[in-house]
Coordinates of C-alpha atoms and ligand atoms in Angstrom, one line a residue:
X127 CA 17.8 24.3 9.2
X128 CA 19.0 25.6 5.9
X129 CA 17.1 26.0 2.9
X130 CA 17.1 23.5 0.2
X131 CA 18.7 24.9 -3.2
X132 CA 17.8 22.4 -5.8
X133 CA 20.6 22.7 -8.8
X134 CA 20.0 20.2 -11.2
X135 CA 17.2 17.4 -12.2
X136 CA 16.9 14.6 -14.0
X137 CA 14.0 12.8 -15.2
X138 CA 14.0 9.2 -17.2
X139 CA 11.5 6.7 -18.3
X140 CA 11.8 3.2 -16.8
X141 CA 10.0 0.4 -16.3
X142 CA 7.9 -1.2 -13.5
X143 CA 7.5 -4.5 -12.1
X144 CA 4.7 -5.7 -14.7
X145 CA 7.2 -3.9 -17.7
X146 CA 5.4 -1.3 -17.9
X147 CA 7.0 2.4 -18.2
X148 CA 7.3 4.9 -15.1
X149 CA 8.8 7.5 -14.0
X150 CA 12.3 7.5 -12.2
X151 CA 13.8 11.0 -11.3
X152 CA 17.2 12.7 -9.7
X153 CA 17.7 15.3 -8.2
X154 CA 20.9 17.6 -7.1
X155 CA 21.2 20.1 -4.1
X156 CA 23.8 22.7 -4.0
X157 CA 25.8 20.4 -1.9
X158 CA 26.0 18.3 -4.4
X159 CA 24.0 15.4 -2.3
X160 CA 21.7 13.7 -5.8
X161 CA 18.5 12.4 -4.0
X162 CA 16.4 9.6 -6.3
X163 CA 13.1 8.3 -6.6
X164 CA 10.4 6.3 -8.3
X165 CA 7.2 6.6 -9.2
X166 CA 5.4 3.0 -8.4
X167 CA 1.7 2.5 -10.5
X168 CA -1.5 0.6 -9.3
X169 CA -3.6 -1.3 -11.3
X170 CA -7.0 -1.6 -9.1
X171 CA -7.3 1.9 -8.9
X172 CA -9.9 3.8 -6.7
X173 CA -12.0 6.3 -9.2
X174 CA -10.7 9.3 -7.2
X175 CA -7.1 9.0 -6.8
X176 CA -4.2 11.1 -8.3
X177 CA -4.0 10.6 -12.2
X178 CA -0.8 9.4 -14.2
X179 CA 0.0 11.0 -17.1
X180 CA 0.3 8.6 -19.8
X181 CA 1.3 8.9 -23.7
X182 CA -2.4 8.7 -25.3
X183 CA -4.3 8.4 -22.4
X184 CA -5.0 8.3 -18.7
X185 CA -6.4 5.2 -18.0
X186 CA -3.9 2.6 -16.7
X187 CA -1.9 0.5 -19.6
X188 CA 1.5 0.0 -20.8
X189 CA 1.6 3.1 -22.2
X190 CA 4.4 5.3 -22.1
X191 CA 5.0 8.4 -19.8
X192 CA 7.9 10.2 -21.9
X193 CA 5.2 13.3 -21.5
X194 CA 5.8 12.9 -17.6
X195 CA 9.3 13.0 -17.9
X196 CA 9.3 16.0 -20.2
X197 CA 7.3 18.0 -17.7
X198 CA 9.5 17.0 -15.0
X199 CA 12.9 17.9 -17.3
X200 CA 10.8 21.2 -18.1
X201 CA 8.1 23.0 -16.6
X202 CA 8.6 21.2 -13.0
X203 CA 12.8 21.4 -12.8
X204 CA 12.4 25.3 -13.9
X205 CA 10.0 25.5 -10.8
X206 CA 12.6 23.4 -8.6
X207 CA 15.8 25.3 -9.3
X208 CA 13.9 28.9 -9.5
X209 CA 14.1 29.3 -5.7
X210 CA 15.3 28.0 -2.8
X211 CA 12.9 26.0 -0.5
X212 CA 12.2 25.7 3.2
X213 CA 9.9 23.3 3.5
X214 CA 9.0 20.1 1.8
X215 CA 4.9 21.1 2.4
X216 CA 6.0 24.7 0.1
X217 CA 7.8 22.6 -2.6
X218 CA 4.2 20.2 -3.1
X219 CA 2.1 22.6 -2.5
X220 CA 4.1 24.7 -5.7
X221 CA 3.8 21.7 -7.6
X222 CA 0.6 21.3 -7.0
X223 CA -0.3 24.9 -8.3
X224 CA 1.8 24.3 -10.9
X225 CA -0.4 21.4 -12.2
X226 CA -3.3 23.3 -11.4
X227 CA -5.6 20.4 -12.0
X228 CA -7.7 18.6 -9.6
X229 CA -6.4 15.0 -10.0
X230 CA -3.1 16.1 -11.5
X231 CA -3.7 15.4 -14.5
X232 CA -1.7 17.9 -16.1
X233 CA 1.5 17.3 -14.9
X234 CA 0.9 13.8 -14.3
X235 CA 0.5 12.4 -10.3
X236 CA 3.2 9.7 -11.7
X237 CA 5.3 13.0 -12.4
X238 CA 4.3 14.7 -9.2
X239 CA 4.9 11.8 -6.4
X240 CA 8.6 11.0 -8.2
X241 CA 9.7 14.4 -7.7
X242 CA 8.1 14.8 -4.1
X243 CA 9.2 11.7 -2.8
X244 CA 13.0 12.4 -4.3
X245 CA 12.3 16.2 -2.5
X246 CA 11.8 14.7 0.8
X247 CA 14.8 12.5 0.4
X248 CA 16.9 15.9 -0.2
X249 CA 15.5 17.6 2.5
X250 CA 16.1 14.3 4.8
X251 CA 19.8 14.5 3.7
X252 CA 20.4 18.4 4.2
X253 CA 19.4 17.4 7.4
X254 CA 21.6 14.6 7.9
X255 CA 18.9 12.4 9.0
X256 CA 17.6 8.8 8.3
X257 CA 14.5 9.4 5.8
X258 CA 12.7 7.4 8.5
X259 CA 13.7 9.4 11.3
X260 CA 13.0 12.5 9.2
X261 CA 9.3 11.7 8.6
X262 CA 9.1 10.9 12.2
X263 CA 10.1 14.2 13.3
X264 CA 7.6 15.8 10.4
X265 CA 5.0 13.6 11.9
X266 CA 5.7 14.5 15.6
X267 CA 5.8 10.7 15.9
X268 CA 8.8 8.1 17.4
X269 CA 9.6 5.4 15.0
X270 CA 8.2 1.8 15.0
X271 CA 8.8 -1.2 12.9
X272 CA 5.7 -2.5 11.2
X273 CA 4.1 -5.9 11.2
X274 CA 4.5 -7.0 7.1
X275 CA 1.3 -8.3 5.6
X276 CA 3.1 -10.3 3.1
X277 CA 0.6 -11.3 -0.1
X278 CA 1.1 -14.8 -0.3
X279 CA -1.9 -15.3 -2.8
X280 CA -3.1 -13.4 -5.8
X281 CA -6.4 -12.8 -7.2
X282 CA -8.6 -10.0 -8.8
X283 CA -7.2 -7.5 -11.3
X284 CA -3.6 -9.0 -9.9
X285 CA -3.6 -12.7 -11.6
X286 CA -5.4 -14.5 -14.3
X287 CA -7.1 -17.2 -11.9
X288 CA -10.4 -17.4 -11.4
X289 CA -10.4 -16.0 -7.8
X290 CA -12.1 -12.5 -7.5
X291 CA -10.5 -11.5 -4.1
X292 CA -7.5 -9.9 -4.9
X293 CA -5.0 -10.1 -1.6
X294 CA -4.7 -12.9 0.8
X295 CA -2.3 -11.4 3.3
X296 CA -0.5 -13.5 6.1
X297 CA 0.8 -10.7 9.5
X298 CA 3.3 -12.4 11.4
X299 CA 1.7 -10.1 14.6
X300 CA 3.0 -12.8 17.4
X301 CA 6.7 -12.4 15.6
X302 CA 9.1 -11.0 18.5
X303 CA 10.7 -8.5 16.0
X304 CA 10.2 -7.7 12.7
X305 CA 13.6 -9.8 11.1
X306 CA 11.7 -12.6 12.8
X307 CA 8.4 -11.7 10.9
X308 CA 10.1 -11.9 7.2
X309 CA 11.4 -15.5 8.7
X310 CA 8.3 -16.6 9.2
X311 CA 6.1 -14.9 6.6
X312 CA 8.8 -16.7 4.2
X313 CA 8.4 -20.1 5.6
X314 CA 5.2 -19.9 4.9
X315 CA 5.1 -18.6 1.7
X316 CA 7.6 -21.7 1.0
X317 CA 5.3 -24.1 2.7
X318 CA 1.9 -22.6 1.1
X319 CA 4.2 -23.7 -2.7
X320 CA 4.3 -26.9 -1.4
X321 CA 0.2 -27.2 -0.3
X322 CA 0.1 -26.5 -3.7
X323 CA 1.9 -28.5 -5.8
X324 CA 0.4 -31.3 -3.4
X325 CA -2.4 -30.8 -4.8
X326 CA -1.7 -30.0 -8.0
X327 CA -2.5 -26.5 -8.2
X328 CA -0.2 -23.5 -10.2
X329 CA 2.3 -22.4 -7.9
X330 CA 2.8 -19.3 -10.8
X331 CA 2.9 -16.0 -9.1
X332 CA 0.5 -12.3 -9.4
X333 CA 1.4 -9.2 -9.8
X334 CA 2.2 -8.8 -6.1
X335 CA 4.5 -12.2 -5.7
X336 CA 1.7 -14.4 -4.2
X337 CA 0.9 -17.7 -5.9
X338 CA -2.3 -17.7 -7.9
X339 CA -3.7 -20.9 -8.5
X340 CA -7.2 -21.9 -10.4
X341 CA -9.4 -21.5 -7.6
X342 CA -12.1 -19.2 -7.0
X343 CA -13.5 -19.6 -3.3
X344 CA -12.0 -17.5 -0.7
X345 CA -12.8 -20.1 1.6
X346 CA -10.1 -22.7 -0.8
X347 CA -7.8 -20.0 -0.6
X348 CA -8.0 -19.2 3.0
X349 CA -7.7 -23.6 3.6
X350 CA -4.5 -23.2 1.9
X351 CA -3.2 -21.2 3.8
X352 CA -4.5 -22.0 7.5
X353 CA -2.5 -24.8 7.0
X354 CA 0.6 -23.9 5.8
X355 CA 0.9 -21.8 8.6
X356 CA 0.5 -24.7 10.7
X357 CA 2.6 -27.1 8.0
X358 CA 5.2 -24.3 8.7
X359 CA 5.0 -24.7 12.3
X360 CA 3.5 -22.1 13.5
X361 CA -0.2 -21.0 15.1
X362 CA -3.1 -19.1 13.2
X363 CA -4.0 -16.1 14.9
X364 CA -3.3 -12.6 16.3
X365 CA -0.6 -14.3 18.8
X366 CA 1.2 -15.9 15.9
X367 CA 0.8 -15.2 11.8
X368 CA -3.0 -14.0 11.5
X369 CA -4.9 -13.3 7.8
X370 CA -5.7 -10.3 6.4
X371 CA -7.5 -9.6 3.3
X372 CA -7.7 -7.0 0.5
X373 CA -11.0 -8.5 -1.6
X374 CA -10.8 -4.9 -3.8
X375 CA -14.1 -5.4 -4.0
X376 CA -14.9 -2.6 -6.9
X377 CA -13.7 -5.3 -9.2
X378 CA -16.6 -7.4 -8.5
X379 CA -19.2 -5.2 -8.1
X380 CA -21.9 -4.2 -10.6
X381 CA -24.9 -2.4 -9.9
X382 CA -25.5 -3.1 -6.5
X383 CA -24.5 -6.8 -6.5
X384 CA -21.2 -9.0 -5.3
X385 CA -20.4 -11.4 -7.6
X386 CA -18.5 -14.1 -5.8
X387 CA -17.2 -17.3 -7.2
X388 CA -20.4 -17.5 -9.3
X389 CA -23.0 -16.4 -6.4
X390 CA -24.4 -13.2 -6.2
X391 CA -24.7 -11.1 -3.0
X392 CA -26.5 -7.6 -2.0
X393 CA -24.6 -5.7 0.5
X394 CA -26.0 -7.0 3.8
X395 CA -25.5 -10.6 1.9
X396 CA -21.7 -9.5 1.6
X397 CA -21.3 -8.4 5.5
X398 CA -23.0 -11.1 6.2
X399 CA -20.4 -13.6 3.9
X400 CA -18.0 -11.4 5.9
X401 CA -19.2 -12.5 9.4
X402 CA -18.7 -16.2 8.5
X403 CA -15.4 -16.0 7.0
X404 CA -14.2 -13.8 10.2
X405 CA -16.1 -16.4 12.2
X406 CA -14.3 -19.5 10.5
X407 CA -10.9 -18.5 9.7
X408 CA -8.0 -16.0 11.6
X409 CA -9.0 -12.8 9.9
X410 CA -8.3 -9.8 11.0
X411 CA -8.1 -6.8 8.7
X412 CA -10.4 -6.2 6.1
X413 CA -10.0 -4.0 2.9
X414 CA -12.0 -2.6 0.7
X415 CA -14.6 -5.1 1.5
X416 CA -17.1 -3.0 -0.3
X417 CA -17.0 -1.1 -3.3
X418 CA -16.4 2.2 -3.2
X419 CA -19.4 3.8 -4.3
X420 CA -21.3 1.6 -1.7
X421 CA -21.3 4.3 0.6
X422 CA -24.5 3.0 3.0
X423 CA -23.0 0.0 3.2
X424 CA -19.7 0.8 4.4
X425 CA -20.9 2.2 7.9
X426 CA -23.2 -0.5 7.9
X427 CA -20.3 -3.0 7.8
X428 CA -18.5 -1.1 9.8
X429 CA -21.0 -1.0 12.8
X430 CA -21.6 -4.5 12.2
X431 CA -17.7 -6.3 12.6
X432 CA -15.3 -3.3 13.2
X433 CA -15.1 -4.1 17.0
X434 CA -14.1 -7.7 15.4
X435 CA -11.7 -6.7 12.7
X436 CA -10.3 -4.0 11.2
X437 CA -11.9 -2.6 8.4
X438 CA -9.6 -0.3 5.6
X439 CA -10.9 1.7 3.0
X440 CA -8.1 2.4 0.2
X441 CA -10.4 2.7 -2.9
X442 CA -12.6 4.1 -0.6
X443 CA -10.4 6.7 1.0
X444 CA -7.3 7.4 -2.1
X445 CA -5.2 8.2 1.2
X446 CA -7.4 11.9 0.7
X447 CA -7.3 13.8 4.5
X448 CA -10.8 14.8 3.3
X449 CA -12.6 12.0 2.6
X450 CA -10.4 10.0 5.8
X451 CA -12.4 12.5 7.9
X452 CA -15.4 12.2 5.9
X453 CA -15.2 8.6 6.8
X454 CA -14.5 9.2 10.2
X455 CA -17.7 11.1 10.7
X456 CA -19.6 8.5 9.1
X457 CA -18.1 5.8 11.2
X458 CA -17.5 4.3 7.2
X459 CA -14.2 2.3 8.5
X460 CA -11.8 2.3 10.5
X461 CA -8.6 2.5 8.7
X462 CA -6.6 4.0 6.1
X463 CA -4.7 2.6 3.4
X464 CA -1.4 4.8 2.9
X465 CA 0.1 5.0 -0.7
X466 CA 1.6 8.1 -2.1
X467 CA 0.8 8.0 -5.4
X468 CA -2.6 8.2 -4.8
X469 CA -2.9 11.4 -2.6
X470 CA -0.2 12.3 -4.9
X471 CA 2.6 14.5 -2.7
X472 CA 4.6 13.2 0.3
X473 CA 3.1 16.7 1.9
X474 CA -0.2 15.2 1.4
X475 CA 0.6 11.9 2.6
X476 CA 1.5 13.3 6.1
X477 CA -2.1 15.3 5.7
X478 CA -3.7 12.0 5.5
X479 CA -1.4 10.4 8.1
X480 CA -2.5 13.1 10.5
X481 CA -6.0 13.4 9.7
X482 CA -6.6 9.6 10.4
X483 CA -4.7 9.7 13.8
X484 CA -6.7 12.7 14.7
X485 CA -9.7 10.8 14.2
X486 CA -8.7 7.5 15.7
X487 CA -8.2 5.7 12.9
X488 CA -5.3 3.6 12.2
X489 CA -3.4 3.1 8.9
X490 CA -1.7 0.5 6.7
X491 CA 1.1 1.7 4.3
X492 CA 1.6 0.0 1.1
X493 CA 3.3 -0.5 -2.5
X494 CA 1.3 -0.6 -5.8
X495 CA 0.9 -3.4 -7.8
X496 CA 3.5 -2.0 -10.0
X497 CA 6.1 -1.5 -8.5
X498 CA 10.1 -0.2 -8.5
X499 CA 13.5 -1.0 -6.5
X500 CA 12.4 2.3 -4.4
X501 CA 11.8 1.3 -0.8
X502 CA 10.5 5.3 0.3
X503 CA 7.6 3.1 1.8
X504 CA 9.8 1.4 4.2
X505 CA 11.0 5.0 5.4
X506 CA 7.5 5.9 5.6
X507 CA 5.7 3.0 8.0
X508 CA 8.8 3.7 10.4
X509 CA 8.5 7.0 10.4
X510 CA 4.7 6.9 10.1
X511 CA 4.8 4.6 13.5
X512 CA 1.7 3.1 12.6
X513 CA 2.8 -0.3 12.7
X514 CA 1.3 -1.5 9.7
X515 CA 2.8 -2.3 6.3
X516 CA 2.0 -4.5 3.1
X517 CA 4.2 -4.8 0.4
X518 CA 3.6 -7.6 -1.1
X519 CA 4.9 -11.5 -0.9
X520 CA 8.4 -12.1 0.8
X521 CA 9.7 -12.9 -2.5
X522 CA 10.6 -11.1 -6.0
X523 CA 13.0 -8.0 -6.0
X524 CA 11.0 -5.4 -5.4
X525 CA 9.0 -6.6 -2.9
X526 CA 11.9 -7.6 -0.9
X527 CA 13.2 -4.0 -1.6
X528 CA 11.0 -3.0 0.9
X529 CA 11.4 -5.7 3.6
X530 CA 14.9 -5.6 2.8
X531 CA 15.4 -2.1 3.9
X532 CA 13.3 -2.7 7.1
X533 CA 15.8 -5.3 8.0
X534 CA 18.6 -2.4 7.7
X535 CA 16.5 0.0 10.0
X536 CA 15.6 -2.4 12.5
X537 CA 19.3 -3.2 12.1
X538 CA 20.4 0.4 13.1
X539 CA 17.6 1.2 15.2
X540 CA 18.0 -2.0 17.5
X541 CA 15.2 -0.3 20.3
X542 CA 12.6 0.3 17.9
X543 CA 9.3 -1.4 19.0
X544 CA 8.2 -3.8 16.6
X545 CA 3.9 -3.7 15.2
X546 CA 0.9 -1.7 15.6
X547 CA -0.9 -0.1 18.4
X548 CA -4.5 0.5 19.8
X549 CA -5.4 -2.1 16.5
X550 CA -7.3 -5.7 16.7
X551 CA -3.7 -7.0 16.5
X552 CA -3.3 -6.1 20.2
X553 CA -6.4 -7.8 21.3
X554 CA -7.0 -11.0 23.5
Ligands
LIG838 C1 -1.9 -2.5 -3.7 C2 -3.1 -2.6 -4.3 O1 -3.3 -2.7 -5.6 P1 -3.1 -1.6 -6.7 O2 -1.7 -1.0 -6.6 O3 -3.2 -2.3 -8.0 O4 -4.1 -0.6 -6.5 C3 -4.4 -2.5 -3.5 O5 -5.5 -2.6 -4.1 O6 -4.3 -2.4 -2.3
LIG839 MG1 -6.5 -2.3 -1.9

């Protein structure tokens, strides 16, 4: 394969899906192929992950991130264009020494992941393939379409509601392909706007596209939507549309206690709310059910309902191959949730990728809650073959972006086997 000769870059501040600035960057080969990319931006972010580089400050706002894009139209396109580059894992790992920070805080990780992700799209084109088919071959894996866990209800640091859990997530795992999934993941989301206005509740939407109406039980929330999968016509459970949920739990956890719809809960409390809810409703993926520093109670929930559910650290883990095996020592989880920006390279991405299959973990790849018209996560579940994706609700544009795209690869890649493997979506 020939190198990669990088001859010109471009770097511009747009804005994300809440209206808040990122970064969106170009970039030209010798050939004259421009590859593009953008950086997305999470709002419920684990204290660990990749930093963005924002005007004033590093903590997550609306700031801007025209520093970001000067580094990229300086420091980081003098790097690109000074050599020619063989692999995508040399180009990161140069950025990466270029930063020379830790978190990638110099540079900015919002800088970093736009121009990495853009990389890997120019290297996928100087080799003529797919992007999917690309990271498949990086990966050593074959392709597979994911089940989408579309996020049909919004709480947490995603909506102003009074519900603490952040993501109710409906997997159409019983859907015979994935085009078939987005059907019904969208009836449902249509029918789950109807439950509402039924019963007068908001039918206004979160960050992520799911509704987020006044309530703040899980248990109201999970009611809902049991039965507009069954209003929709279809059956609760791993055969047909099963939940998962995402309660980001750092966000309601202070000094040792769980603060949930007004009651208070120590950790074996929390596993134990946990049980029941598994017990009572179609659940089967759990993430970040704990808060990240809860690090004794993390195995502990693990031991006590991973052979139930799954259970998938992303706060936990910041998609970091080190602390993935750390937690696959500890028996902490047993699942990874996959998003770029937070390990901050594509090159690192793949490390984590690797490091949880190694271990027998499975993974989940997913969008921020900001997000852009970029769909390199679509491209990266196929590729990634882990069967597993969440992007969001099946509705607003760049949500859809994503499923969209999947529709085009199942489209061209009409064999590709549709879900995950070897994961509690298999079982009974
Ligand atoms: C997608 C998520 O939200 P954010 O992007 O805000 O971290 C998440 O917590 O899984
Ligand atoms: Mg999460």
């Amino acid at each position: 394969m020939n190198d990669l000769q990088i001859t010109g870059v471009r770097a511009l501040q747009i804005l994300d899906s809440r209206g808040y600035p990122t970064v969106k960057v170009w970039l030209t080969a010798n050939d004259g192929t421009i590859s593009v990319a953008s950086a997305p931006s999470g709002a419920s972010t684990g204290a660990h992950e990749a930093v963005e580089l924002r005007d004033g400050g590093a903590e997550y706002s609306g700031r801007g991130v025209e520093k970001a894009v000067d580094n990229i139209r300086g420091e980081i396109a003098d790097l690109l264009t000074s050599r020619s580059w063989g692999t995508l894992a040399d180009l990161d790992q140069a950025l990466v020494s270029l930063d020379g920070t830790p978190g990638r805080s110099r540079l900015g990780a919002n800088a970093i992941v736009a121009v990495s992700m853009a990389a890997a799209r120019a290297f996928a084109a100087a080799a003529g393939a797919p992007l999917h088919v690309w990271i498949g071959q990086r990966l050593g894996r074959g392709g597979r379409l994911p089940v989408p866990h579309f996020n049909v209800l919004n709480g947490g640091q995603h909506a102003a509601n009074p519900l603490e859990f952040q993501e109710f997530m409906i997997a159409p795992a019983g859907a015979p392909s994935f085009a078939d999934g987005l059907r019904w993941g969208s009836d449902v989301y249509h029918a789950l706007a109807k439950r509402l206005k039924q019963q007068g509740l908001a039918t206004g939407l979160g960050d992520e596209g799911g509704y987020a109406p006044a309530i703040a039980r899980p248990e109201e929330a999970l009611d809902l939507i049991v039965a507009a999968i069954e209003d929709a016509g279809y059956t609760p459970g791993r055969h047909g549309i099963a939940i998962a949920l995402d309660p980001a739990a750092n966000s309601f956890y202070t000094e040792g206690t769980y603060t949930v719809a007004g009651r208070a809960h120590s950790t074996d409390q929390m596993i134990h709310y946990y049980e029941k809810l598994i017990a009572d409703y179609p659940i089967w993926s759990l993430e970040d059910p704990l808060a990240e520093e809860d690090t004794d109670g993390w195995p502990a929930l693990t031991a006590a309902l991973g052979n139930r559910v799954q259970v998938v650290g992303d706060d936990l883990f910041v998609t970091s191959a080190d602390r993935v095996r750390d937690g696959i020592n500890t028996a902490s989880a047993t699942a990874v949730l996959i998003k770029p920006n937070q390990a901050g390279t594509v090159s690192e991405t793949f490390d984590t990728l690797t490091a949880a299959a190694e271990g027998g973990f499975g993974a989940m790849v997913s969008h921020r809650s900001g997000e852009t018209d970029d769909t390199f996560v679509a491209d990266l579940v196929v590729g990634a073959g882990c069967g597993q994706l969440k992007s969001g609700a099946p509705a607003r544009g760049e949500r859809v972006a994503k499923y969209n795209r999947l529709l085009e690869i199942q489209d061209e890649n009409p064999d590709l086997p549709y879900g995950p493997t070897g994961t509690h979506l298999n079982d009974q």
